[in-house]
XYZ file of C-alpha atoms in Angstrom:
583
model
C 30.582 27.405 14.201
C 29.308 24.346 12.471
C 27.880 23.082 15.496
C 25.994 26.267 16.224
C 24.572 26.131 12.505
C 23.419 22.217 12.696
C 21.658 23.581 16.307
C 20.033 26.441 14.346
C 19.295 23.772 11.794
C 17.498 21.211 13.638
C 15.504 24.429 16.004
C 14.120 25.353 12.540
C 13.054 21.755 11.713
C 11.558 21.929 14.892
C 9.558 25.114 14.122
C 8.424 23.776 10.861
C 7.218 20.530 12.296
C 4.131 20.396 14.790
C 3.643 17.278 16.612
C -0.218 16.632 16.675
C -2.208 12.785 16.532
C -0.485 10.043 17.617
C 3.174 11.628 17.744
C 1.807 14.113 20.039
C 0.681 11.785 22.780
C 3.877 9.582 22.412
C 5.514 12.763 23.218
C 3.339 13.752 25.911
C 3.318 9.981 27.307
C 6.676 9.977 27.810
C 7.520 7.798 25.565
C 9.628 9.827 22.882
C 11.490 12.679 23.478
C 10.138 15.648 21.319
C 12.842 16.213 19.188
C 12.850 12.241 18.999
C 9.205 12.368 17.227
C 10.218 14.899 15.221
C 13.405 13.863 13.671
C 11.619 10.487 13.028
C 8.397 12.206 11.966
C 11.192 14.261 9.218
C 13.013 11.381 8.786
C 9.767 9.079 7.519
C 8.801 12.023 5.101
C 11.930 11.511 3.721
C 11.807 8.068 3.486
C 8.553 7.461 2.268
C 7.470 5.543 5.116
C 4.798 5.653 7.491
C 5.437 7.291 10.913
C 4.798 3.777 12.776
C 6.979 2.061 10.726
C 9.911 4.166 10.869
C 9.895 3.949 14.629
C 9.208 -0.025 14.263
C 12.322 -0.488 12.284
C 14.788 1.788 13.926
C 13.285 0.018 17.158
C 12.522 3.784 18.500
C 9.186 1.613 20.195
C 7.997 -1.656 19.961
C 4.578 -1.902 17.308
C 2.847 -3.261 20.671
C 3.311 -0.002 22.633
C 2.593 2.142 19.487
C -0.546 0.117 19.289
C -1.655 0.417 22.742
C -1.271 4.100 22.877
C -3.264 4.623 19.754
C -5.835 2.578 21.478
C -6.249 4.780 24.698
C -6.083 7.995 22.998
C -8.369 7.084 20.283
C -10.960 4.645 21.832
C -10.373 1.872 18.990
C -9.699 -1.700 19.944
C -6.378 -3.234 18.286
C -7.271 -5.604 15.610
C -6.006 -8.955 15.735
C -4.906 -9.117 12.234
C -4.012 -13.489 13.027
C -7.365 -13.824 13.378
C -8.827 -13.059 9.953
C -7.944 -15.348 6.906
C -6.132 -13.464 3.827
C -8.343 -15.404 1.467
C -11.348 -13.077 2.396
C -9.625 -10.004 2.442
C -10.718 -7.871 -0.413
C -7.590 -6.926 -2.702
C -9.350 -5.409 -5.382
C -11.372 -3.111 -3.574
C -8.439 -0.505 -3.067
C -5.982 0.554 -5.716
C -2.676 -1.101 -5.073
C -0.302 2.824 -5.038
C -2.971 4.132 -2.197
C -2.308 0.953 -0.363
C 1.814 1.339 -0.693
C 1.330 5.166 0.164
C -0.946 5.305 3.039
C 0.196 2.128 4.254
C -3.345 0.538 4.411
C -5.422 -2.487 4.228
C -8.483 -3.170 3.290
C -9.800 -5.855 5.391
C -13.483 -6.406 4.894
C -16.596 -4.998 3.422
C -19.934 -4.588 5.246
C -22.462 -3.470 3.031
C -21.476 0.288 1.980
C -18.554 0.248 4.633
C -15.376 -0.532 4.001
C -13.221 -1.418 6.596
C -9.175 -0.317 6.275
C -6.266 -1.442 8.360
C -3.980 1.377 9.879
C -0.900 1.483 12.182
C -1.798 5.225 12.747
C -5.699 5.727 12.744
C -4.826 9.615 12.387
C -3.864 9.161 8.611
C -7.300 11.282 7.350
C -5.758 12.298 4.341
C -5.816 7.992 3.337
C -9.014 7.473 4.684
C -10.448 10.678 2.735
C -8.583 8.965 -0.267
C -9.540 5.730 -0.461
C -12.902 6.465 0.363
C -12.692 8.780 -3.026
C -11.384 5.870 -4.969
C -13.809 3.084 -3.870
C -17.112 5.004 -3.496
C -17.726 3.448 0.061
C -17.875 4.843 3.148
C -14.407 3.860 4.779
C -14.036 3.521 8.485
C -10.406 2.991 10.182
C -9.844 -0.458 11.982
C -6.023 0.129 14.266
C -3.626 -2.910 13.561
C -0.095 -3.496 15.259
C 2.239 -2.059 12.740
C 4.701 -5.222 12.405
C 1.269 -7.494 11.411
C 0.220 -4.632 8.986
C 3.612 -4.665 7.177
C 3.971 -7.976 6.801
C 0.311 -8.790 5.580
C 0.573 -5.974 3.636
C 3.863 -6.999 1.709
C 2.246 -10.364 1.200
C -0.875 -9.207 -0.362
C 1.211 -6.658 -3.287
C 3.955 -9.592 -4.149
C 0.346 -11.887 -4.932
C -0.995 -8.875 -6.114
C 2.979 -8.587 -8.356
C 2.602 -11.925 -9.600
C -1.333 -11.772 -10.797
C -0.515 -8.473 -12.459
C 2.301 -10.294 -14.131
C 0.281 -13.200 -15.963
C -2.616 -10.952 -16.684
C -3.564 -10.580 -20.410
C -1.135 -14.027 -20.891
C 1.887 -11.865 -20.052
C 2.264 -9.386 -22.698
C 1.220 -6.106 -19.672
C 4.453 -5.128 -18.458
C 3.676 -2.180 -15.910
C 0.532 -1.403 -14.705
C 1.842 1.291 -12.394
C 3.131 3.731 -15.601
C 0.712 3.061 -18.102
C 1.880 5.106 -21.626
C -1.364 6.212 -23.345
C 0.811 7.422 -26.722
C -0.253 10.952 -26.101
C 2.296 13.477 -27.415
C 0.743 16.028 -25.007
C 1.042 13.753 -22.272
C 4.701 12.857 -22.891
C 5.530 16.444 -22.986
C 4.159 16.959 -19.618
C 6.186 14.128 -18.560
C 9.364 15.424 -19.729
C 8.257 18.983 -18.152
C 8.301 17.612 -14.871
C 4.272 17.647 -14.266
C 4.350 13.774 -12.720
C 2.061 14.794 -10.020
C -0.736 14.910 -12.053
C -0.273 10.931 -13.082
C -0.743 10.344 -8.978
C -4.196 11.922 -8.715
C -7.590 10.152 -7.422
C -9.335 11.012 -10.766
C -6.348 9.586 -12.873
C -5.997 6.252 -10.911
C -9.447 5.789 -11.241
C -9.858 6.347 -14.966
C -6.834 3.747 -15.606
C -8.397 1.023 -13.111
C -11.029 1.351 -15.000
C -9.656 1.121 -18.668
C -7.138 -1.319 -17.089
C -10.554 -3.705 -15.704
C -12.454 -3.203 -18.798
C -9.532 -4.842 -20.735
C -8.357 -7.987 -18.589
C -12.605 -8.310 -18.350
C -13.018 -8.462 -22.132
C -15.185 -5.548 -22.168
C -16.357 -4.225 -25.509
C -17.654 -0.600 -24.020
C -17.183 1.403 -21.250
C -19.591 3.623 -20.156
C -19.386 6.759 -17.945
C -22.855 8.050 -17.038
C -23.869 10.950 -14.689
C -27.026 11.029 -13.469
C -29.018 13.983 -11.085
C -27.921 12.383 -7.384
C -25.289 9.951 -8.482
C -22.631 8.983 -11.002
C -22.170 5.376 -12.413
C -19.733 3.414 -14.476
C -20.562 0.276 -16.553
C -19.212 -2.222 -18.651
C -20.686 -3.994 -21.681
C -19.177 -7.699 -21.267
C -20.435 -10.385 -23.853
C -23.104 -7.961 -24.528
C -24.515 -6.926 -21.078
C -23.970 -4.060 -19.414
C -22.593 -4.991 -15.708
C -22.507 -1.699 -13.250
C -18.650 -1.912 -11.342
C -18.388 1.187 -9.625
C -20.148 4.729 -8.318
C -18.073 7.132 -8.001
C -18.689 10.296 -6.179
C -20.778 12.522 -8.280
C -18.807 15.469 -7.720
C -16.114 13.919 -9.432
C -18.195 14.101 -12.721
C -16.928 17.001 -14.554
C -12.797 16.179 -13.053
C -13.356 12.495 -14.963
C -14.836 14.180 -17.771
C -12.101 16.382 -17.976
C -9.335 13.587 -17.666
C -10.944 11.384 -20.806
C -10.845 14.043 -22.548
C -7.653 15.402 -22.392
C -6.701 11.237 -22.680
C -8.868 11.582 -25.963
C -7.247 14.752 -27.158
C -10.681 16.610 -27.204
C -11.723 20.369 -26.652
C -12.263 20.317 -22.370
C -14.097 23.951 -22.481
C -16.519 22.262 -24.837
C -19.178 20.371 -22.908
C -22.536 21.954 -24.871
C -21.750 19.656 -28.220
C -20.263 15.903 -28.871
C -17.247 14.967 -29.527
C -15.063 12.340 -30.761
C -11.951 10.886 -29.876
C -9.395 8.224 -29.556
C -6.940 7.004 -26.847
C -4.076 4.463 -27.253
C -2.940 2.476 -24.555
C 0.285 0.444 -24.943
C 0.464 -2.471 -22.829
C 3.157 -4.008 -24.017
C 6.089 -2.790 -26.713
C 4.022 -5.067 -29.482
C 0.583 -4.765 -28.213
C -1.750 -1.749 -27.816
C -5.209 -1.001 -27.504
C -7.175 1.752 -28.912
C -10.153 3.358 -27.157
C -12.459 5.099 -29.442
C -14.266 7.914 -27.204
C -17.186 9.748 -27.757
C -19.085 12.209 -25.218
C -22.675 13.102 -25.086
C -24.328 16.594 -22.904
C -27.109 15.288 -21.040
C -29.186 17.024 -18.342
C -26.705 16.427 -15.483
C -23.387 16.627 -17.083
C -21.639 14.691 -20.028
C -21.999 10.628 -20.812
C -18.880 9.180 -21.998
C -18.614 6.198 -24.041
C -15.548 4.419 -24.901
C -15.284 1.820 -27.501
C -12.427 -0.761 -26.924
C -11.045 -1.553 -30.169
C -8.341 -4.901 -29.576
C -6.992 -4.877 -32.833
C -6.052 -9.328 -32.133
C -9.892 -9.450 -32.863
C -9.631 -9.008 -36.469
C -6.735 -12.180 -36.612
C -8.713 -14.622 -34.709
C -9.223 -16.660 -37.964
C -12.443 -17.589 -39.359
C -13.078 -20.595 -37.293
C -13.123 -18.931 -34.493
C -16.462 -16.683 -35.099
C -18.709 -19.417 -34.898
C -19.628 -19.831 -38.979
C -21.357 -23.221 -39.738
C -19.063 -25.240 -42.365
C -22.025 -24.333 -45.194
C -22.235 -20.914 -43.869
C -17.614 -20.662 -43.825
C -17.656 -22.227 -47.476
C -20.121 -19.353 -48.779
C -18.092 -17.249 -47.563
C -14.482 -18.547 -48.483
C -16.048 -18.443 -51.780
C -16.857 -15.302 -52.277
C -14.044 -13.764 -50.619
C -12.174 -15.632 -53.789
C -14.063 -13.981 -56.645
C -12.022 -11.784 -58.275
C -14.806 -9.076 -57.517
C -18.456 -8.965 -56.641
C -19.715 -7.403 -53.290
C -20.069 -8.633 -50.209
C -22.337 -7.004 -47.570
C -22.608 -7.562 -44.053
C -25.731 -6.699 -41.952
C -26.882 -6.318 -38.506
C -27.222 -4.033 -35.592
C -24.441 -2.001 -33.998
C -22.160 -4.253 -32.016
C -22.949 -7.454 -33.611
C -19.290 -7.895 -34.811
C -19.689 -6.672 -38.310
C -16.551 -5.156 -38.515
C -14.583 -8.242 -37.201
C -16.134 -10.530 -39.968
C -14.955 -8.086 -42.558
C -11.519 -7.659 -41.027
C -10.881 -11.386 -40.955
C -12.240 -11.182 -44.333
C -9.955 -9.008 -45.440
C -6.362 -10.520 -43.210
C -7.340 -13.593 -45.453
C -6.893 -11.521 -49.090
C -4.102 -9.350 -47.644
C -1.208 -10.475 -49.700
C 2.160 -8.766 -50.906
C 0.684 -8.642 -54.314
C -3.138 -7.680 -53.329
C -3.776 -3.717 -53.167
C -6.287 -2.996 -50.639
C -7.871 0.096 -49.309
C -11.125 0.821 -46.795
C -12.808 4.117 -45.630
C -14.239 3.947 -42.537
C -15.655 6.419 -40.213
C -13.446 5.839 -37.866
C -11.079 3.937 -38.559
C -11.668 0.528 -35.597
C -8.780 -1.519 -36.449
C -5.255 -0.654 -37.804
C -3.934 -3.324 -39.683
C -0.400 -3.889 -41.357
C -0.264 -4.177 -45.226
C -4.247 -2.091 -45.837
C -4.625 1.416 -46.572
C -7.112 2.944 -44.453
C -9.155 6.223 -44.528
C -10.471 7.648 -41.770
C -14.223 9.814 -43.152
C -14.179 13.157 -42.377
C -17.429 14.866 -43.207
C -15.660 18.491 -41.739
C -13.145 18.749 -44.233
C -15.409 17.055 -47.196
C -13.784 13.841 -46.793
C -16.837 11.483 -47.079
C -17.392 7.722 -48.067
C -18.302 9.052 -51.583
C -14.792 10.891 -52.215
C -12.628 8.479 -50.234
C -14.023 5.762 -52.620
C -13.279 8.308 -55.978
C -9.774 8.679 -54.758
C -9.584 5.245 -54.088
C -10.735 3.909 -57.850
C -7.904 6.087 -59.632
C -5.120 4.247 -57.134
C -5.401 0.998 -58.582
C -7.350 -1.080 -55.638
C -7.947 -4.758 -55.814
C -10.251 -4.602 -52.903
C -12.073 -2.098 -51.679
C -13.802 -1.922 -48.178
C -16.487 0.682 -47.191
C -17.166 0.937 -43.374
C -20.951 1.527 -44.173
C -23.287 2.404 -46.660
C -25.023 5.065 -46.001
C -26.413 7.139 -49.475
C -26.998 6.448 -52.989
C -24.352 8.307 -53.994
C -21.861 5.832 -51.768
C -24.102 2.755 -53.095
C -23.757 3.582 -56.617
C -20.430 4.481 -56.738
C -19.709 0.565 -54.724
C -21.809 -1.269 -57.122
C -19.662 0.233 -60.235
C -16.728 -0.673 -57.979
C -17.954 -4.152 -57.473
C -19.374 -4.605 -61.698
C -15.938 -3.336 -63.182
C -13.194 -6.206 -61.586
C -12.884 -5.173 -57.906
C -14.166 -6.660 -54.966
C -16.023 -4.376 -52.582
C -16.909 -5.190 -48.899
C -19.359 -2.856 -46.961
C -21.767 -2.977 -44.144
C -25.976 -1.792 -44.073
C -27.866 -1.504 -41.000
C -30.853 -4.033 -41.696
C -32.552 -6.642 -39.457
C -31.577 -9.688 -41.776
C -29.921 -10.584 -45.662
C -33.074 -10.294 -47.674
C -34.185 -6.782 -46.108
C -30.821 -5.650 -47.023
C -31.644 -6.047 -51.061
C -35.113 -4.227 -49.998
C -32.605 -1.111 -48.588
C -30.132 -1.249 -51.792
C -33.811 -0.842 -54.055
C -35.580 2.190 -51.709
C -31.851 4.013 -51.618
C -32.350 4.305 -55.214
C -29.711 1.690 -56.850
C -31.268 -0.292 -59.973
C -32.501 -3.748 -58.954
C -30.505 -4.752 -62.291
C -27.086 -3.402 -60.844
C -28.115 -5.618 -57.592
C -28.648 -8.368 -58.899
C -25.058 -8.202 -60.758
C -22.852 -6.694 -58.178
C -23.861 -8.012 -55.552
C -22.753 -11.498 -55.020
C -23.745 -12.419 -51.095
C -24.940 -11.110 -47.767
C -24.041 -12.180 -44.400
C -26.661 -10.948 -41.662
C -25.473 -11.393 -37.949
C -25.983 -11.407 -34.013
C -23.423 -11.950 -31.181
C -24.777 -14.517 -28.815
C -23.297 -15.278 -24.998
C -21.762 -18.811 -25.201
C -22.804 -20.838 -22.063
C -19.996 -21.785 -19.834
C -18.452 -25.041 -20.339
C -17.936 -25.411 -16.528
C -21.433 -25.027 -15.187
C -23.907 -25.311 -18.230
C -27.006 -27.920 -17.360
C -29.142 -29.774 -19.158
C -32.800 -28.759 -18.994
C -35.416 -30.237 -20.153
C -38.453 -28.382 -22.195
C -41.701 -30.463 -23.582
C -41.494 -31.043 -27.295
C -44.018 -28.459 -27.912
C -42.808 -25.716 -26.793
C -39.523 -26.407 -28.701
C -41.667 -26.586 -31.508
C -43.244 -23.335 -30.918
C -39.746 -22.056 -30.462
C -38.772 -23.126 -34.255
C -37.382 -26.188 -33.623
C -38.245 -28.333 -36.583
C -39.882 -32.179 -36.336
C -36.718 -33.425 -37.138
C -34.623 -31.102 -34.425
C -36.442 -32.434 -31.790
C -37.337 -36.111 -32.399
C -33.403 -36.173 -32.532
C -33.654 -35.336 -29.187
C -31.287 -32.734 -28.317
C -29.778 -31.732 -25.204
C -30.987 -27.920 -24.630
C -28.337 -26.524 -21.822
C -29.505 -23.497 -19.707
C -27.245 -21.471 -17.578
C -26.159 -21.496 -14.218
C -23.040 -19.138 -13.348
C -19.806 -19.983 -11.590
C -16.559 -18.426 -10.616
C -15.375 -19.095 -14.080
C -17.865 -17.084 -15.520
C -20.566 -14.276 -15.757
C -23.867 -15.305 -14.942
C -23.248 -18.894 -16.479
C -21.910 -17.347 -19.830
C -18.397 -16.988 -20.961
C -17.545 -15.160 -24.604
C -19.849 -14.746 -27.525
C -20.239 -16.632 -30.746
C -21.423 -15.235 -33.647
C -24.945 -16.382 -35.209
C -25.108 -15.239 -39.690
C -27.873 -15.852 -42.455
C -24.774 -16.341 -44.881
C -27.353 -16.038 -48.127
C -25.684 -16.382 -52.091
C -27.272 -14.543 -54.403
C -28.665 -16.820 -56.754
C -29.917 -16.728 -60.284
C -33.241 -16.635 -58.749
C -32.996 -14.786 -56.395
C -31.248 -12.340 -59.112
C -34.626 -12.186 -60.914
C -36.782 -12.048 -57.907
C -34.261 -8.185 -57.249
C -34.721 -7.341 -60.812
C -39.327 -8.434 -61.104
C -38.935 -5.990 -58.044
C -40.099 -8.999 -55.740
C -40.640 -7.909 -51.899
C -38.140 -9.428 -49.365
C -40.512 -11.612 -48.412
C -39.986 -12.998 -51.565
C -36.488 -13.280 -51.423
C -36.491 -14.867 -48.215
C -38.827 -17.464 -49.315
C -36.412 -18.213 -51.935
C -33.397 -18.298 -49.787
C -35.016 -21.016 -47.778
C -35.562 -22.750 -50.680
C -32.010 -22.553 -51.616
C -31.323 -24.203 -48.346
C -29.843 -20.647 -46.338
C -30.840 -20.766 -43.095
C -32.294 -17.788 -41.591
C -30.652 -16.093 -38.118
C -33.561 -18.214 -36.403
C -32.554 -21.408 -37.481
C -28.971 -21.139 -37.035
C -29.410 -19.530 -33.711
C -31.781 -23.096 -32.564
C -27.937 -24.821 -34.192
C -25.964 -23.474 -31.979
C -28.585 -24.484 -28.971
C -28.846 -28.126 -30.006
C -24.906 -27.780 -30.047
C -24.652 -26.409 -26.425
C -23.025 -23.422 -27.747
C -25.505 -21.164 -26.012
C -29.030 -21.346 -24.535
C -32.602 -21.003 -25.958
C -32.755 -17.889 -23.482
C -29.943 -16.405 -25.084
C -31.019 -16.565 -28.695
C -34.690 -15.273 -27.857
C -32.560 -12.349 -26.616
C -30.377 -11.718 -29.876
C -33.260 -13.081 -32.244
C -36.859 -12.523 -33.050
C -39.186 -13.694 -35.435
């Protein structure tokens, strides 16, 4: 009786299985049996193994003969995988689960074709996939499965150990990346893993996972009428790194967003949001997200917020030691305000937060209102603005005044009604840090004025001003000397004394240790005082032409001049500063 029901058993697993491709003609070849191919077709499903390689390693048929008939029935020559070299063979190109689950391998690139190693050229399900992932046209290349297996296995342990020392160590699994979400972890326990193995999801987290080990400040996700594109903002550029089918805009859309905790039925308004990605159990890093409708669909920004930014130290942000004891200074006075200007993504927020990790003590009661909230730091009590529910700069800072602060910190200025209630802050024993969107530190006293603030409440709150730029730093491995005639460093804003000193001026070049001959960014500040005079200059309601004139004679140095510093310090290039700075 058993005998007859393991009979029955194996005609139904027959029924359910139709031999077509490559099992078909070993079958008709003669070469398996057909209840051979299909017990070893079952029996690879099972294992989660290709069809080649289960008959490989139960020695059903030798990878040779496999090869050979692939090669007759499918007019593709077999691919002598000895005679490539593994250096060249692009690893990156294909995400490392599609190359365990297809059992592929990318071997080289030719223009917009990629070419992929297979034991079993039938496999259109991995060719349809990886050619969804990469954005290139993929075309099948037939390798003997015992050389596939083995090159394979080589490339994912190097592939193992780089993912290993990436970010110095502290990302432990790339494969199961936890993005904090509740919702997500919910789904987890539910059962609903399959979702995690989708095209669109790999993708996205390639994407997020690049951007990071890159030092990418922005990620952007931009569909456009006849194509789809993503970019990354690194040291201040944007740098295009993939295009992505364009009818995969609204499913990528749809994934950030549910990452971001957003409204996915809502694609006629914007929207804020924020993802967290754990990389490690001490270390995370928080995206802030924000989508925009255009004509062909929704643009997707996503801020990368490393929170290690704000504890670099002070030395590290490139101040000059007049410009770092200005500031020191100030940050000591018991109160005062200190303002910090420039245009979005010039690092604002990381010179206040280093500010700030410097007067965050046990005994030191500090609170900030920001909108959002960029950095979450231990030991500071932070608001995140909410204009929707009435939570705005104006109230967060009333609430904060009847809580006892020592130091106050105001993500920006925006109104007088913010501005006034700061400079009260700032005149009555509490120090007050805040951010305006002007060009330079004397302009930002001009902005205080036409808000409507009283030049005499200026002139005794506010105590200094720190205007800044981000600048690429020129890469220590490649940077050259160039030379440039003494006039046209003098028509540059080199002084007489600059260049009779003779400087070496460094231009880029670009090597495999960096981007286009730059590597990091280093901040360039006006770090101006406000003086006595410059106190009565605010209060005579003097322009800020005025002011600047007086800074100059103070001896500040304007964003100019200390960008031309860091140039005759090799720190950067005169290129690079005409980029970040104008006259």
């Amino acid at each position: 009786m058993m005998g007859t029901n393991m009979a029955a058993s194996k005609k139904n697993m027959a029924a359910k299985i139709r031999l077509n491709g490559l099992p078909r003609k070993l079958v008709d070849d003669g070469l398996l049996k057909e209840e051979e191919a299909i017990n070893a077709l079952e029996a690879s499903r099972q294992e989660k193994v290709s069809f080649t390689s289960y008959l490989v390693s139960h020695k059903m048929l030798s990878a040779n003969q496999i090869a050979m008939e692939a090669s007759n029935e499918f007019g593709l020559p077999v691919f002598d995988l000895d005679a490539i070299d593994p250096e060249t063979i692009p690893r990156d190109i294909v995400d490392e689960k599609l190359i365990k689950k297809h059992h592929a391998l990318p071997l080289y690139k030719r223009g917009n074709r990629l070419f992929v190693g297979f034991s079993d050229p039938t496999n259109l399900a991995a060719i349809d996939d990886i050619k969804f992932q990469t954005g290139i046209n993929t075309e099948a290349v037939l390798i003997e499965e015992d050389k596939l297996s083995t090159m394979i296995e080589k490339l994912l342990e190097e592939q193992e150990n780089s993912m290993d020392s990436m970010m110095d160590g502290d990302l432990e699994d790339l494969e199961d990346l936890d993005f904090a979400d509740p919702e997500a972890e919910q789904n987890k326990d539910d059962g609903n893993s399959d979702v995690d193995d989708t095209p669109v999801v790999r993708f996205i987290n390639k994407i997020l996972l690049d951007a990071i080990k890159k030092g990418a400040s922005d990620i952007h996700f931009e569909p456009y009428e006849k194509s789809y594109r993503v970019r990354l903002r690194i040291d201040g550029v944007l740098d295009e790194v993939a295009r992505p089918p364009l009818k995969m805009s609204n499913k990528m859309s749809a994934r950030i967003k549910v990452m971001s905790r957003m409204d996915t039925a809502e694609r006629r308004v914007p929207q804020d949001g924020r993802i967290k990605l754990k990389i490690s159990k001490n270390k995370a890093i928080d995206f802030r997200v924000n989508t925009c409708p255009t004509l062909f669909g929704e643009k997707i920004v996503l801020r990368i917020l490393d929170p290690s930014s704000a504890s670099l130290g002070i030395d590290a942000l490139g101040y000059e030691p007049e410009q770092k004891e200005l500031y020191m200074s100030a940050l000591a006075n018991p109160y005062g305000m200190i303002l910090v200007t420039g245009p979005t993504g010039s690092g604002k927020t990381v010179s206040l937060y280093t500010g700030l990790n410097i007067l965050n003590t046990v005994d030191t009661n500090i609170s900030t209102a920001e909108d959002p909230v960029e950095i979450n730091l231990e030991g500071i009590n932070q608001v995140n603005v909410n204009e929707k529910v009435g939570l705005t700069f104006e109230t967060a800072l009333r609430a904060f005044l009847r809580q006892d602060p020592d130091i106050i910190m105001v993500g920006e200025i925006r109104d007088l009604q913010t501005a006034e209630i700061a400079v009260k802050a700032a005149q009555t024993g509490h120090m007050v840090m805040s951010t305006l969107h002007t060009n330079d530190a004397p302009l930002t006293l001009a902005r205080l004025v036409n808000m409507g603030v009283p030049p005499f409440n200026i002139a005794s709150a506010v105590s200094l001003i720190i205007a800044q730029r981000l600048a690429r730093r020129l890469c220590a491995s490649c940077k050259t000397v160039v030379d440039i005639p003494r006039a046209a460093l003098i028509e540059e804003g080199f002084t007489e004394e600059q260049v009779d000193a003779k400087p070496e001026i460094y231009k880029a070049v670009g090597c495999d240790h960096c981007s286009d001959g730059f590597k990091g960014r280093v901040g360039i500040y006006q770090v101006m005082p406000i003086s006595d005079e410059i106190g009565r200059i605010i209060m005579d309601n003097g322009t800020s032409i005025d002011v600047a004139d007086q800074a100059k004679k103070d001896g500040v140095d304007d964003l100019r001049q200390s960008a031309i510093k860091k140039v005759i310090a090799g720190v950067t290039s005169l290129e690079e500063i005409n980029r970040v700075t104008k006259d």
